[in-house]
Every structure is written in C-alpha cells, then in structure tokens.
Amino acid sequence: MSTPAARTPRPTTCQDTIPKSAAAPRPALLALLVLSAAAGLDAGSVAVLNSALPALGAEFGAGPQALSWAVSGYALAFAGLLLAGGALADRFPRRRVLTAGLLALAAGAVPAVAASDFWMVAAGRVLQGAGAAITVPAATALVADLYAAGPARSRALGVFASAQAGSYGAGLVLGGVLTGAAGWRLVFAVQGAAALLTALAAVRVLPAGAPDRNRRVDPGGGAALVATVVLVVLGVDLLAHRGAGRLFAVAAAAGAAGAATLWWRRGGDALLDRALLRIPTVRTSAALAVAFYFCVNGSLFFVPLYLQDVRGMSPARSGLAVLPVSAAVTATALLAGRLLERLGARAVLTTGLLLTGAGVLMWCLAGHQSPYWWPVFVGLVVTGIGQGLTFPALTVLGLRGVPRDRQGAASAVTATALQIGSGLGPAVLAGAASAAGSSALTGQHVAFAAAAGTVVAAGVVVAVRRVG
C-alpha cells in the first residue's frame, strides 16, 4: 500500500505565534497597554530627568557642560542603536527583544542610584538609551503584529502615541515631585522599578513572535552604520551645546563611516535594508519626521527661554506652563486613530503638520508684556493638537506597504529620522536666533518663524502630492 506523499511544512510566521485569544478585544487591549507603557518609558525617562539635573549637579559639583552628557549620552545611544534595535526585532522573537530592552533600561538605573561620581550617572544613561533603542522598534512592531492593517491598527497606534506623549508630560511633573521628596536618586530608582515591572508584564501578556533564523546581519556594515548615526548626532550636539571647535573632525569621521556603510559588504544582510528605502511611504515618513521634529523640538527649546528670560518666570513655573502641549498631544492622539480610519493618513498628516506650524507661528506674536493665555497657551494647545495628529499618522505611513518581517526595521527608520530632526532643530534655530542680533525676543521670533515655516512647507508638500 502506498504511503501519502510527505507534505512540506508551512513556514512559521509571526502571526502563527499569536494566541487566538489575543484577537479578542480584552487580551489585545491589555497587550496594547503593556506595549504603550514600554514605549512610554522612553519619553518619560527623558522628561523625568530634567527636574533632577540641578540637584544632581549640586551634589557632584558638575557644571552645565558636564550635566548635558546625562542627556546627550542617552540621545547618542538611542539614536545610534535604533536601527540595530529594529534589526533585532525582525531577527529574534519580538517579545524577547522588547524584554531585553526593558531590562537594559532597568539596569541603567543601578549605577545612577549607586553613583559616587557624576560619570557613573552618565554611563547609566548611555545604557538606558541603548535599552530604549531596542524597546521602541520592538514595541511598534508588536502593535502591528497584534492589529491587522486598517482601522484597528490606526486606533491602536493612536493609543500608542498618546501614551508616549502622556508619559513625557507626566515625567516633567514626576521628576520634580520625586526630587523634592527624597532626592534625585529616587528618580532613577522609580525608573528602574517601572522598567522591571513592565518587562514582567510583557512576558505574561505579549505573544512571542517568530524568529527569522535565516537572516544574518553583516556586522561590519552594521557597525559602520551605527557609527555614522552616532557621529551625525554628536556633530549636531557639538554645534548646539559645545561650540564648533571639534565639529570638522566629527563631520569628517561621519563622512568616512557613511562611505564605509555604502561600500562594505561582507556576508549577511545590511543593518538598514535599502529595499525599505525604495518603499515610497517609508522614505516619505522619514523625510517628514525630520522636518516635523526639527520644528517641534527646536521651537519648544525656545519657549522656556522666553518664559524665563523675557517674562521672568521661575524654572518650575515655566515647566508647568509648557505642560498644556503634552495634555493636548495625549488627548488628540487618542482620537487620531478614528480620524485616520475616516479621513485617511494624508488628510490627518496634512492637518497635523499645518496645525503644528500654526501654533508655533502664534509665538511670534509674544511680546514683553503679553499675557500667558495669548499667545503662549493657545499656541501650545494648537501645536499640541497638531502633534497628536502627526505622530500616529507618521507611524501608520511608515509601516504601510512594509512586509511583516521588516516592520521593526521600518519603525526604526522613522524613529531615527525623528531623532535627527530633534537634534538639528535646537542647533540650527539657535544659530538663526543668534544671527538675528538685536534682542533675545527678536531672535526667538526668528527661530519660531523658521520652525513654523519648515513644518508648514512639509504640510503643503503632503497636501499637493499623493502620500500614503
């Protein structure tokens, strides 16, 4: 008697590893909350440190130049390793990658809590930046795994973006409360505990995701690409905060590393798959992300300066005065998913970019005696609404048309572009403000106008061209 022909086993996909119960509303919602908390730890850990920096500097006798490395070290590790984090999320089970990133975030808090020297804190921040770079792409890709492309994913990404914005605003307040209650070390202790608890929740709630064992990253080309991104961000940081003395050497090194990235091929896949950049939505999302965060981070750099230097507010009052932008982002991002479903990514993205620019442009009307409510508060709310629309729309656009097994890398491309824009904004706009001359207020107006012009131009391009 003949035996049946052997069947070729069907390759396991990430979807196969998602439990059927995850498709039900409650488990999927619980998983989304855990993923939102994981991504929110990045935004929150950036904001929560701001209020602790003066106390940190006073304890160790560190001046502003040294203290800035607690921020810059995190940013360099985060921006430089995002693409590597995306590759890991596509190569290994995504839950495992996410958990590893969260544990790195928690581990980075340990040297900070136990620090006997400021540079132990800076080293811990570098480790936390690396952990966030691994966490964010994996979290974004897992959202895409849990929710199929369409209305459900759009709504989920709205919640995801809202949680990140809310975490930033909460971090601004929480950092001051914790520092005032028990000192700056408590800030890092709470960070570490939150990351550890989120990692435990991820293990219990999230699907594992299937690894792609057949993909091997080229280590030489990957190292060259990481070095390129780190050197570009470092060059922007030098220009913005430390003068241009070493800028030429850093720019030359970045150029050499970039050339090595283009030419090196020694087995394995490139860390950044060039095929991704041939997908129009990925390219468009990355370009818009640079312009968007150039405006957002650059203009918000000047708002506290206006409130403190021109209006005479204390640092604490100016921090609270800027909080409405986070509240507006959080509330709007929660609604953005439904708007994406009804109107489409192009309409939401155009509206978001134009509102962001309009809110920033209002600050050009701020004078020495202007009341806080107009134009500062109204501008904060309008630009916050714009950001709340733009964040989810960019994420949806950056994942559209991307194969499931490349979504971690695609989300890392958009996130890296946001980081580059974030660094360029304060540096370039500070130069524009200085060149304006006559007064601090005049320079701030020039910076606001340049930031608004950049993002409005991006919005016009989206409006007149077919995007998404």
GROMACS .gro file of N, CA, C and O in nm, residues 118-232:
model
  460
  118PHE      N    1   2.968   6.167   3.910
  118PHE     CA    2   2.871   6.201   3.807
  118PHE      C    3   2.880   6.110   3.686
  118PHE      O    4   2.777   6.075   3.625
  119TRP      N    5   2.999   6.066   3.649
  119TRP     CA    6   3.013   5.988   3.526
  119TRP      C    7   2.953   5.850   3.539
  119TRP      O    8   2.925   5.784   3.437
  120MET      N    9   2.929   5.802   3.661
  120MET     CA   10   2.852   5.678   3.677
  120MET      C   11   2.708   5.701   3.633
  120MET      O   12   2.644   5.613   3.573
  121VAL      N   13   2.655   5.819   3.664
  121VAL     CA   14   2.520   5.854   3.619
  121VAL      C   15   2.516   5.860   3.466
  121VAL      O   16   2.424   5.805   3.402
  122ALA      N   17   2.617   5.926   3.407
  122ALA     CA   18   2.621   5.938   3.261
  122ALA      C   19   2.630   5.800   3.195
  122ALA      O   20   2.564   5.774   3.093
  123ALA      N   21   2.711   5.711   3.253
  123ALA     CA   22   2.722   5.576   3.198
  123ALA      C   23   2.588   5.501   3.206
  123ALA      O   24   2.548   5.430   3.112
  124GLY      N   25   2.518   5.518   3.318
  124GLY     CA   26   2.387   5.457   3.331
  124GLY      C   27   2.289   5.510   3.227
  124GLY      O   28   2.208   5.435   3.171
  125ARG      N   29   2.298   5.639   3.197
  125ARG     CA   30   2.210   5.698   3.096
  125ARG      C   31   2.239   5.642   2.957
  125ARG      O   32   2.148   5.623   2.876
  126VAL      N   33   2.366   5.617   2.926
  126VAL     CA   34   2.400   5.556   2.797
  126VAL      C   35   2.337   5.417   2.787
  126VAL      O   36   2.278   5.381   2.684
  127LEU      N   37   2.345   5.339   2.894
  127LEU     CA   38   2.284   5.207   2.894
  127LEU      C   39   2.132   5.217   2.880
  127LEU      O   40   2.069   5.137   2.809
  128GLN      N   41   2.072   5.315   2.945
  128GLN     CA   42   1.928   5.333   2.931
  128GLN      C   43   1.890   5.372   2.788
  128GLN      O   44   1.788   5.327   2.735
  129GLY      N   45   1.971   5.457   2.724
  129GLY     CA   46   1.945   5.493   2.584
  129GLY      C   47   1.952   5.372   2.493
  129GLY      O   48   1.870   5.357   2.401
  130ALA      N   49   2.050   5.284   2.518
  130ALA     CA   50   2.060   5.161   2.439
  130ALA      C   51   1.937   5.073   2.461
  130ALA      O   52   1.883   5.014   2.366
  131GLY      N   53   1.891   5.064   2.586
  131GLY     CA   54   1.772   4.985   2.615
  131GLY      C   55   1.649   5.039   2.544
  131GLY      O   56   1.568   4.963   2.488
  132ALA      N   57   1.634   5.172   2.544
  132ALA     CA   58   1.519   5.232   2.476
  132ALA      C   59   1.525   5.209   2.326
  132ALA      O   60   1.422   5.187   2.260
  133ALA      N   61   1.646   5.211   2.268
  133ALA     CA   62   1.662   5.188   2.124
  133ALA      C   63   1.620   5.048   2.085
  133ALA      O   64   1.574   5.024   1.972
  134ILE      N   65   1.635   4.953   2.175
  134ILE     CA   66   1.591   4.816   2.150
  134ILE      C   67   1.440   4.803   2.174
  134ILE      O   68   1.369   4.732   2.102
  135THR      N   69   1.390   4.874   2.274
  135THR     CA   70   1.249   4.860   2.315
  135THR      C   71   1.152   4.919   2.214
  135THR      O   72   1.052   4.855   2.179
  136VAL      N   73   1.179   5.040   2.167
  136VAL     CA   74   1.080   5.113   2.087
  136VAL      C   75   1.047   5.044   1.954
  136VAL      O   76   0.929   5.025   1.921
  137PRO      N   77   1.146   5.002   1.872
  137PRO     CA   78   1.108   4.932   1.748
  137PRO      C   79   1.035   4.801   1.773
  137PRO      O   80   0.941   4.766   1.700
  138ALA      N   81   1.077   4.727   1.876
  138ALA     CA   82   1.008   4.600   1.906
  138ALA      C   83   0.864   4.625   1.948
  138ALA      O   84   0.772   4.552   1.908
  139ALA      N   85   0.842   4.728   2.029
  139ALA     CA   86   0.706   4.760   2.074
  139ALA      C   87   0.618   4.800   1.956
  139ALA      O   88   0.503   4.756   1.943
  140THR      N   89   0.672   4.884   1.866
  140THR     CA   90   0.594   4.928   1.750
  140THR      C   91   0.560   4.810   1.660
  140THR      O   92   0.447   4.797   1.610
  141ALA      N   93   0.658   4.722   1.637
  141ALA     CA   94   0.634   4.605   1.551
  141ALA      C   95   0.531   4.510   1.613
  141ALA      O   96   0.450   4.450   1.543
  142LEU      N   97   0.533   4.496   1.745
  142LEU     CA   98   0.435   4.410   1.812
  142LEU      C   99   0.294   4.467   1.802
  142LEU      O  100   0.196   4.391   1.793
  143VAL      N  101   0.280   4.599   1.805
  143VAL     CA  102   0.148   4.659   1.782
  143VAL      C  103   0.097   4.620   1.644
  143VAL      O  104  -0.019   4.582   1.625
  144ALA      N  105   0.188   4.627   1.544
  144ALA     CA  106   0.149   4.588   1.408
  144ALA      C  107   0.117   4.440   1.399
  144ALA      O  108   0.031   4.398   1.320
  145ASP      N  109   0.184   4.357   1.479
  145ASP     CA  110   0.152   4.213   1.482
  145ASP      C  111   0.012   4.188   1.538
  145ASP      O  112  -0.062   4.103   1.489
  146LEU      N  113  -0.021   4.261   1.643
  146LEU     CA  114  -0.148   4.237   1.713
  146LEU      C  115  -0.268   4.289   1.636
  146LEU      O  116  -0.378   4.236   1.649
  147TYR      N  117  -0.248   4.396   1.558
  147TYR     CA  118  -0.360   4.460   1.489
  147TYR      C  119  -0.332   4.462   1.339
  147TYR      O  120  -0.233   4.521   1.296
  148ALA      N  121  -0.419   4.402   1.261
  148ALA     CA  122  -0.402   4.399   1.116
  148ALA      C  123  -0.413   4.540   1.060
  148ALA      O  124  -0.479   4.628   1.117
  149ALA      N  125  -0.346   4.563   0.946
  149ALA     CA  126  -0.351   4.694   0.881
  149ALA      C  127  -0.496   4.735   0.856
  149ALA      O  128  -0.577   4.656   0.809
  150GLY      N  129  -0.526   4.858   0.889
  150GLY     CA  130  -0.662   4.907   0.873
  150GLY      C  131  -0.707   4.987   0.993
  150GLY      O  132  -0.625   5.034   1.072
  151PRO      N  133  -0.837   5.001   1.012
  151PRO     CA  134  -0.889   5.085   1.122
  151PRO      C  135  -0.840   5.043   1.260
  151PRO      O  136  -0.807   5.128   1.343
  152ALA      N  137  -0.836   4.912   1.286
  152ALA     CA  138  -0.796   4.867   1.420
  152ALA      C  139  -0.653   4.908   1.451
  152ALA      O  140  -0.622   4.954   1.561
  153ARG      N  141  -0.565   4.891   1.353
  153ARG     CA  142  -0.425   4.931   1.376
  153ARG      C  143  -0.414   5.082   1.394
  153ARG      O  144  -0.337   5.129   1.476
  154SER      N  145  -0.487   5.159   1.315
  154SER     CA  146  -0.481   5.305   1.327
  154SER      C  147  -0.522   5.349   1.468
  154SER      O  148  -0.458   5.435   1.528
  155ARG      N  149  -0.632   5.288   1.519
  155ARG     CA  150  -0.675   5.324   1.654
  155ARG      C  151  -0.571   5.282   1.758
  155ARG      O  152  -0.543   5.357   1.853
  156ALA      N  153  -0.513   5.165   1.740
  156ALA     CA  154  -0.412   5.117   1.835
  156ALA      C  155  -0.290   5.208   1.835
  156ALA      O  156  -0.235   5.241   1.941
  157LEU      N  157  -0.248   5.252   1.717
  157LEU     CA  158  -0.131   5.340   1.711
  157LEU      C  159  -0.162   5.477   1.769
  157LEU      O  160  -0.073   5.546   1.819
  158GLY      N  161  -0.289   5.518   1.764
  158GLY     CA  162  -0.327   5.643   1.830
  158GLY      C  163  -0.309   5.632   1.980
  158GLY      O  164  -0.256   5.722   2.045
  159VAL      N  165  -0.354   5.519   2.037
  159VAL     CA  166  -0.335   5.496   2.181
  159VAL      C  167  -0.185   5.489   2.213
  159VAL      O  168  -0.138   5.546   2.313
  160PHE      N  169  -0.110   5.421   2.131
  160PHE     CA  170   0.034   5.403   2.149
  160PHE      C  171   0.105   5.539   2.152
  160PHE      O  172   0.186   5.567   2.241
  161ALA      N  173   0.073   5.626   2.055
  161ALA     CA  174   0.134   5.759   2.051
  161ALA      C  175   0.088   5.845   2.167
  161ALA      O  176   0.165   5.923   2.224
  162SER      N  177  -0.039   5.833   2.205
  162SER     CA  178  -0.092   5.911   2.316
  162SER      C  179  -0.020   5.877   2.445
  162SER      O  180   0.011   5.965   2.527
  163ALA      N  181   0.009   5.748   2.466
  163ALA     CA  182   0.077   5.706   2.588
  163ALA      C  183   0.217   5.765   2.595
  163ALA      O  184   0.263   5.806   2.703
  164GLN      N  185   0.285   5.773   2.482
  164GLN     CA  186   0.419   5.831   2.482
  164GLN      C  187   0.414   5.981   2.515
  164GLN      O  188   0.495   6.031   2.594
  165ALA      N  189   0.318   6.051   2.456
  165ALA     CA  190   0.305   6.193   2.485
  165ALA      C  191   0.268   6.216   2.631
  165ALA      O  192   0.322   6.304   2.699
  166GLY      N  193   0.175   6.136   2.682
  166GLY     CA  194   0.135   6.150   2.821
  166GLY      C  195   0.248   6.119   2.917
  166GLY      O  196   0.261   6.183   3.022
  167SER      N  197   0.333   6.023   2.881
  167SER     CA  198   0.446   5.988   2.966
  167SER      C  199   0.545   6.103   2.974
  167SER      O  200   0.606   6.125   3.079
  168TYR      N  201   0.562   6.174   2.864
  168TYR     CA  202   0.653   6.290   2.867
  168TYR      C  203   0.601   6.397   2.963
  168TYR      O  204   0.675   6.449   3.046
  169GLY      N  205   0.473   6.429   2.951
  169GLY     CA  206   0.416   6.529   3.041
  169GLY      C  207   0.419   6.486   3.186
  169GLY      O  208   0.453   6.563   3.276
  170ALA      N  209   0.387   6.358   3.211
  170ALA     CA  210   0.392   6.308   3.348
  170ALA      C  211   0.533   6.309   3.403
  170ALA      O  212   0.555   6.337   3.521
  171GLY      N  213   0.630   6.280   3.316
  171GLY     CA  214   0.770   6.281   3.358
  171GLY      C  215   0.817   6.417   3.404
  171GLY      O  216   0.894   6.429   3.500
  172LEU      N  217   0.770   6.523   3.335
  172LEU     CA  218   0.809   6.658   3.374
  172LEU      C  219   0.766   6.688   3.518
  172LEU      O  220   0.842   6.749   3.595
  173VAL      N  221   0.645   6.645   3.554
  173VAL     CA  222   0.594   6.671   3.688
  173VAL      C  223   0.654   6.575   3.790
  173VAL      O  224   0.697   6.613   3.898
  174LEU      N  225   0.657   6.445   3.753
  174LEU     CA  226   0.704   6.343   3.846
  174LEU      C  227   0.849   6.365   3.888
  174LEU      O  228   0.886   6.343   4.004
  175GLY      N  229   0.932   6.410   3.794
  175GLY     CA  230   1.073   6.433   3.826
  175GLY      C  231   1.088   6.535   3.936
  175GLY      O  232   1.167   6.515   4.030
  176GLY      N  233   1.012   6.644   3.929
  176GLY     CA  234   1.019   6.745   4.034
  176GLY      C  235   0.966   6.696   4.166
  176GLY      O  236   1.024   6.722   4.273
  177VAL      N  237   0.856   6.619   4.163
  177VAL     CA  238   0.797   6.568   4.286
  177VAL      C  239   0.892   6.471   4.356
  177VAL      O  240   0.915   6.481   4.478
  178LEU      N  241   0.948   6.378   4.282
  178LEU     CA  242   1.037   6.278   4.341
  178LEU      C  243   1.165   6.341   4.394
  178LEU      O  244   1.213   6.307   4.503
  179THR      N  245   1.220   6.435   4.315
  179THR     CA  246   1.343   6.501   4.360
  179THR      C  247   1.318   6.581   4.487
  179THR      O  248   1.400   6.580   4.580
  180GLY      N  249   1.206   6.651   4.491
  180GLY     CA  250   1.173   6.728   4.611
  180GLY      C  251   1.145   6.642   4.731
  180GLY      O  252   1.177   6.678   4.845
  181ALA      N  253   1.090   6.521   4.709
  181ALA     CA  254   1.052   6.434   4.820
  181ALA      C  255   1.171   6.362   4.881
  181ALA      O  256   1.183   6.354   5.004
  182ALA      N  257   1.261   6.309   4.796
  182ALA     CA  258   1.368   6.224   4.851
  182ALA      C  259   1.498   6.234   4.773
  182ALA      O  260   1.587   6.151   4.792
  183GLY      N  261   1.512   6.332   4.684
  183GLY     CA  262   1.637   6.348   4.612
  183GLY      C  263   1.634   6.283   4.474
  183GLY      O  264   1.546   6.203   4.441
  184TRP      N  265   1.736   6.317   4.395
  184TRP     CA  266   1.738   6.275   4.255
  184TRP      C  267   1.756   6.124   4.239
  184TRP      O  268   1.716   6.066   4.137
  185ARG      N  269   1.816   6.055   4.336
  185ARG     CA  270   1.836   5.910   4.321
  185ARG      C  271   1.702   5.836   4.314
  185ARG      O  272   1.691   5.730   4.250
  186LEU      N  273   1.600   5.889   4.380
  186LEU     CA  274   1.468   5.826   4.375
  186LEU      C  275   1.412   5.826   4.233
  186LEU      O  276   1.340   5.734   4.195
  187VAL      N  277   1.448   5.929   4.156
  187VAL     CA  278   1.403   5.934   4.016
  187VAL      C  279   1.450   5.810   3.941
  187VAL      O  280   1.373   5.744   3.871
  188PHE      N  281   1.577   5.777   3.956
  188PHE     CA  282   1.631   5.660   3.886
  188PHE      C  283   1.578   5.530   3.944
  188PHE      O  284   1.555   5.433   3.871
  189ALA      N  285   1.557   5.526   4.075
  189ALA     CA  286   1.501   5.405   4.136
  189ALA      C  287   1.362   5.376   4.082
  189ALA      O  288   1.328   5.260   4.051
  190VAL      N  289   1.279   5.479   4.069
  190VAL     CA  290   1.144   5.460   4.016
  190VAL      C  291   1.150   5.419   3.868
  190VAL      O  292   1.074   5.333   3.823
  191GLN      N  293   1.241   5.481   3.791
  191GLN     CA  294   1.260   5.441   3.651
  191GLN      C  295   1.290   5.292   3.640
  191GLN      O  296   1.231   5.219   3.560
  192GLY      N  297   1.388   5.248   3.719
  192GLY     CA  298   1.428   5.108   3.713
  192GLY      C  299   1.316   5.014   3.752
  192GLY      O  300   1.294   4.911   3.686
  193ALA      N  301   1.243   5.048   3.858
  193ALA     CA  302   1.132   4.963   3.902
  193ALA      C  303   1.022   4.956   3.795
  193ALA      O  304   0.966   4.849   3.769
  194ALA      N  305   0.992   5.070   3.733
  194ALA     CA  306   0.888   5.072   3.629
  194ALA      C  307   0.928   4.987   3.510
  194ALA      O  308   0.845   4.912   3.454
  195ALA      N  309   1.055   4.994   3.470
  195ALA     CA  310   1.102   4.913   3.356
  195ALA      C  311   1.096   4.765   3.390
  195ALA      O  312   1.056   4.682   3.306
  196LEU      N  313   1.134   4.729   3.512
  196LEU     CA  314   1.133   4.589   3.553
  196LEU      C  315   0.991   4.534   3.558
  196LEU      O  316   0.962   4.423   3.509
  197LEU      N  317   0.897   4.610   3.612
  197LEU     CA  318   0.757   4.565   3.618
  197LEU      C  319   0.697   4.551   3.479
  197LEU      O  320   0.621   4.458   3.452
  198THR      N  321   0.732   4.644   3.388
  198THR     CA  322   0.681   4.635   3.252
  198THR      C  323   0.737   4.512   3.181
  198THR      O  324   0.667   4.445   3.104
  199ALA      N  325   0.865   4.478   3.207
  199ALA     CA  326   0.924   4.358   3.148
  199ALA      C  327   0.852   4.233   3.196
  199ALA      O  328   0.822   4.141   3.116
  200LEU      N  329   0.819   4.227   3.324
  200LEU     CA  330   0.746   4.111   3.378
  200LEU      C  331   0.607   4.101   3.315
  200LEU      O  332   0.561   3.991   3.281
  201ALA      N  333   0.541   4.215   3.299
  201ALA     CA  334   0.409   4.215   3.236
  201ALA      C  335   0.418   4.171   3.090
  201ALA      O  336   0.331   4.098   3.041
  202ALA      N  337   0.524   4.213   3.020
  202ALA     CA  338   0.541   4.175   2.880
  202ALA      C  339   0.554   4.024   2.864
  202ALA      O  340   0.496   3.963   2.773
  203VAL      N  341   0.628   3.961   2.954
  203VAL     CA  342   0.647   3.816   2.947
  203VAL      C  343   0.513   3.743   2.965
  203VAL      O  344   0.486   3.642   2.900
  204ARG      N  345   0.427   3.795   3.048
  204ARG     CA  346   0.300   3.729   3.078
  204ARG      C  347   0.193   3.756   2.972
  204ARG      O  348   0.106   3.672   2.950
  205VAL      N  349   0.198   3.873   2.907
  205VAL     CA  350   0.085   3.918   2.827
  205VAL      C  351   0.109   3.909   2.677
  205VAL      O  352   0.017   3.878   2.601
  206LEU      N  353   0.231   3.932   2.630
  206LEU     CA  354   0.256   3.951   2.488
  206LEU      C  355   0.284   3.820   2.415
  206LEU      O  356   0.339   3.726   2.473
  207PRO      N  357   0.247   3.814   2.286
  207PRO     CA  358   0.287   3.699   2.204
  207PRO      C  359   0.437   3.701   2.181
  207PRO      O  360   0.500   3.807   2.180
  208ALA      N  361   0.495   3.583   2.160
  208ALA     CA  362   0.641   3.575   2.146
  208ALA      C  363   0.689   3.631   2.013
  208ALA      O  364   0.789   3.702   2.007
  209GLY      N  365   0.619   3.602   1.905
  209GLY     CA  366   0.670   3.639   1.774
  209GLY      C  367   0.770   3.535   1.726
  209GLY      O  368   0.846   3.479   1.805
  210ALA      N  369   0.770   3.506   1.597
  210ALA     CA  370   0.858   3.403   1.544
  210ALA      C  371   0.990   3.462   1.498
  210ALA      O  372   0.992   3.566   1.432
  211PRO      N  373   1.102   3.398   1.531
  211PRO     CA  374   1.231   3.449   1.485
  211PRO      C  375   1.253   3.417   1.338
  211PRO      O  376   1.199   3.321   1.285
  212ASP      N  377   1.333   3.500   1.272
  212ASP     CA  378   1.375   3.472   1.134
  212ASP      C  379   1.520   3.427   1.140
  212ASP      O  380   1.611   3.508   1.128
  213ARG      N  381   1.540   3.298   1.159
  213ARG     CA  382   1.675   3.246   1.179
  213ARG      C  383   1.759   3.253   1.051
  213ARG      O  384   1.880   3.238   1.056
  214ASN      N  385   1.694   3.271   0.937
  214ASN     CA  386   1.768   3.271   0.811
  214ASN      C  387   1.835   3.404   0.781
  214ASN      O  388   1.914   3.414   0.689
  215ARG      N  389   1.800   3.507   0.857
  215ARG     CA  390   1.857   3.639   0.830
  215ARG      C  391   1.975   3.665   0.921
  215ARG      O  392   1.966   3.653   1.042
  216ARG      N  393   2.088   3.701   0.862
  216ARG     CA  394   2.208   3.727   0.939
  216ARG      C  395   2.259   3.867   0.903
  216ARG      O  396   2.281   3.898   0.786
  217VAL      N  397   2.273   3.952   1.003
  217VAL     CA  398   2.315   4.090   0.979
  217VAL      C  399   2.466   4.097   0.958
  217VAL      O  400   2.542   4.031   1.029
  218ASP      N  401   2.508   4.174   0.859
  218ASP     CA  402   2.651   4.196   0.833
  218ASP      C  403   2.709   4.280   0.946
  218ASP      O  404   2.674   4.398   0.960
  219PRO      N  405   2.798   4.227   1.030
  219PRO     CA  406   2.846   4.303   1.147
  219PRO      C  407   2.929   4.424   1.110
  219PRO      O  408   2.918   4.529   1.173
  220GLY      N  409   3.013   4.413   1.005
  220GLY     CA  410   3.096   4.527   0.968
  220GLY      C  411   3.014   4.643   0.917
  220GLY      O  412   3.031   4.759   0.958
  221GLY      N  413   2.922   4.614   0.824
  221GLY     CA  414   2.836   4.720   0.772
  221GLY      C  415   2.745   4.776   0.879
  221GLY      O  416   2.719   4.897   0.883
  222GLY      N  417   2.697   4.689   0.970
  222GLY     CA  418   2.612   4.737   1.080
  222GLY      C  419   2.686   4.831   1.171
  222GLY      O  420   2.634   4.936   1.211
  223ALA      N  421   2.811   4.797   1.204
  223ALA     CA  422   2.892   4.883   1.291
  223ALA      C  423   2.918   5.018   1.224
  223ALA      O  424   2.915   5.123   1.289
  224ALA      N  425   2.942   5.015   1.093
  224ALA     CA  426   2.967   5.141   1.021
  224ALA      C  427   2.843   5.230   1.022
  224ALA      O  428   2.852   5.353   1.038
  225LEU      N  429   2.725   5.169   1.005
  225LEU     CA  430   2.602   5.248   1.005
  225LEU      C  431   2.574   5.307   1.143
  225LEU      O  432   2.536   5.424   1.156
  226VAL      N  433   2.593   5.226   1.249
  226VAL     CA  434   2.574   5.278   1.385
  226VAL      C  435   2.669   5.394   1.411
  226VAL      O  436   2.630   5.497   1.465
  227ALA      N  437   2.797   5.379   1.369
  227ALA     CA  438   2.894   5.486   1.388
  227ALA      C  439   2.853   5.612   1.312
  227ALA      O  440   2.868   5.724   1.363
  228THR      N  441   2.798   5.594   1.192
  228THR     CA  442   2.755   5.711   1.114
  228THR      C  443   2.647   5.789   1.187
  228THR      O  444   2.655   5.912   1.201
  229VAL      N  445   2.544   5.719   1.233
  229VAL     CA  446   2.433   5.787   1.302
  229VAL      C  447   2.481   5.854   1.431
  229VAL      O  448   2.447   5.969   1.460
  230VAL      N  449   2.563   5.783   1.510
  230VAL     CA  450   2.614   5.839   1.635
  230VAL      C  451   2.696   5.965   1.608
  230VAL      O  452   2.681   6.067   1.676
  231LEU      N  453   2.781   5.962   1.505
  231LEU     CA  454   2.866   6.077   1.475
  231LEU      C  455   2.785   6.195   1.423
  231LEU      O  456   2.816   6.311   1.452
  232VAL      N  457   2.680   6.167   1.345
  232VAL     CA  458   2.593   6.277   1.298
  232VAL      C  459   2.525   6.344   1.417
  232VAL      O  460   2.522   6.467   1.429
   0.00000   0.00000   0.00000
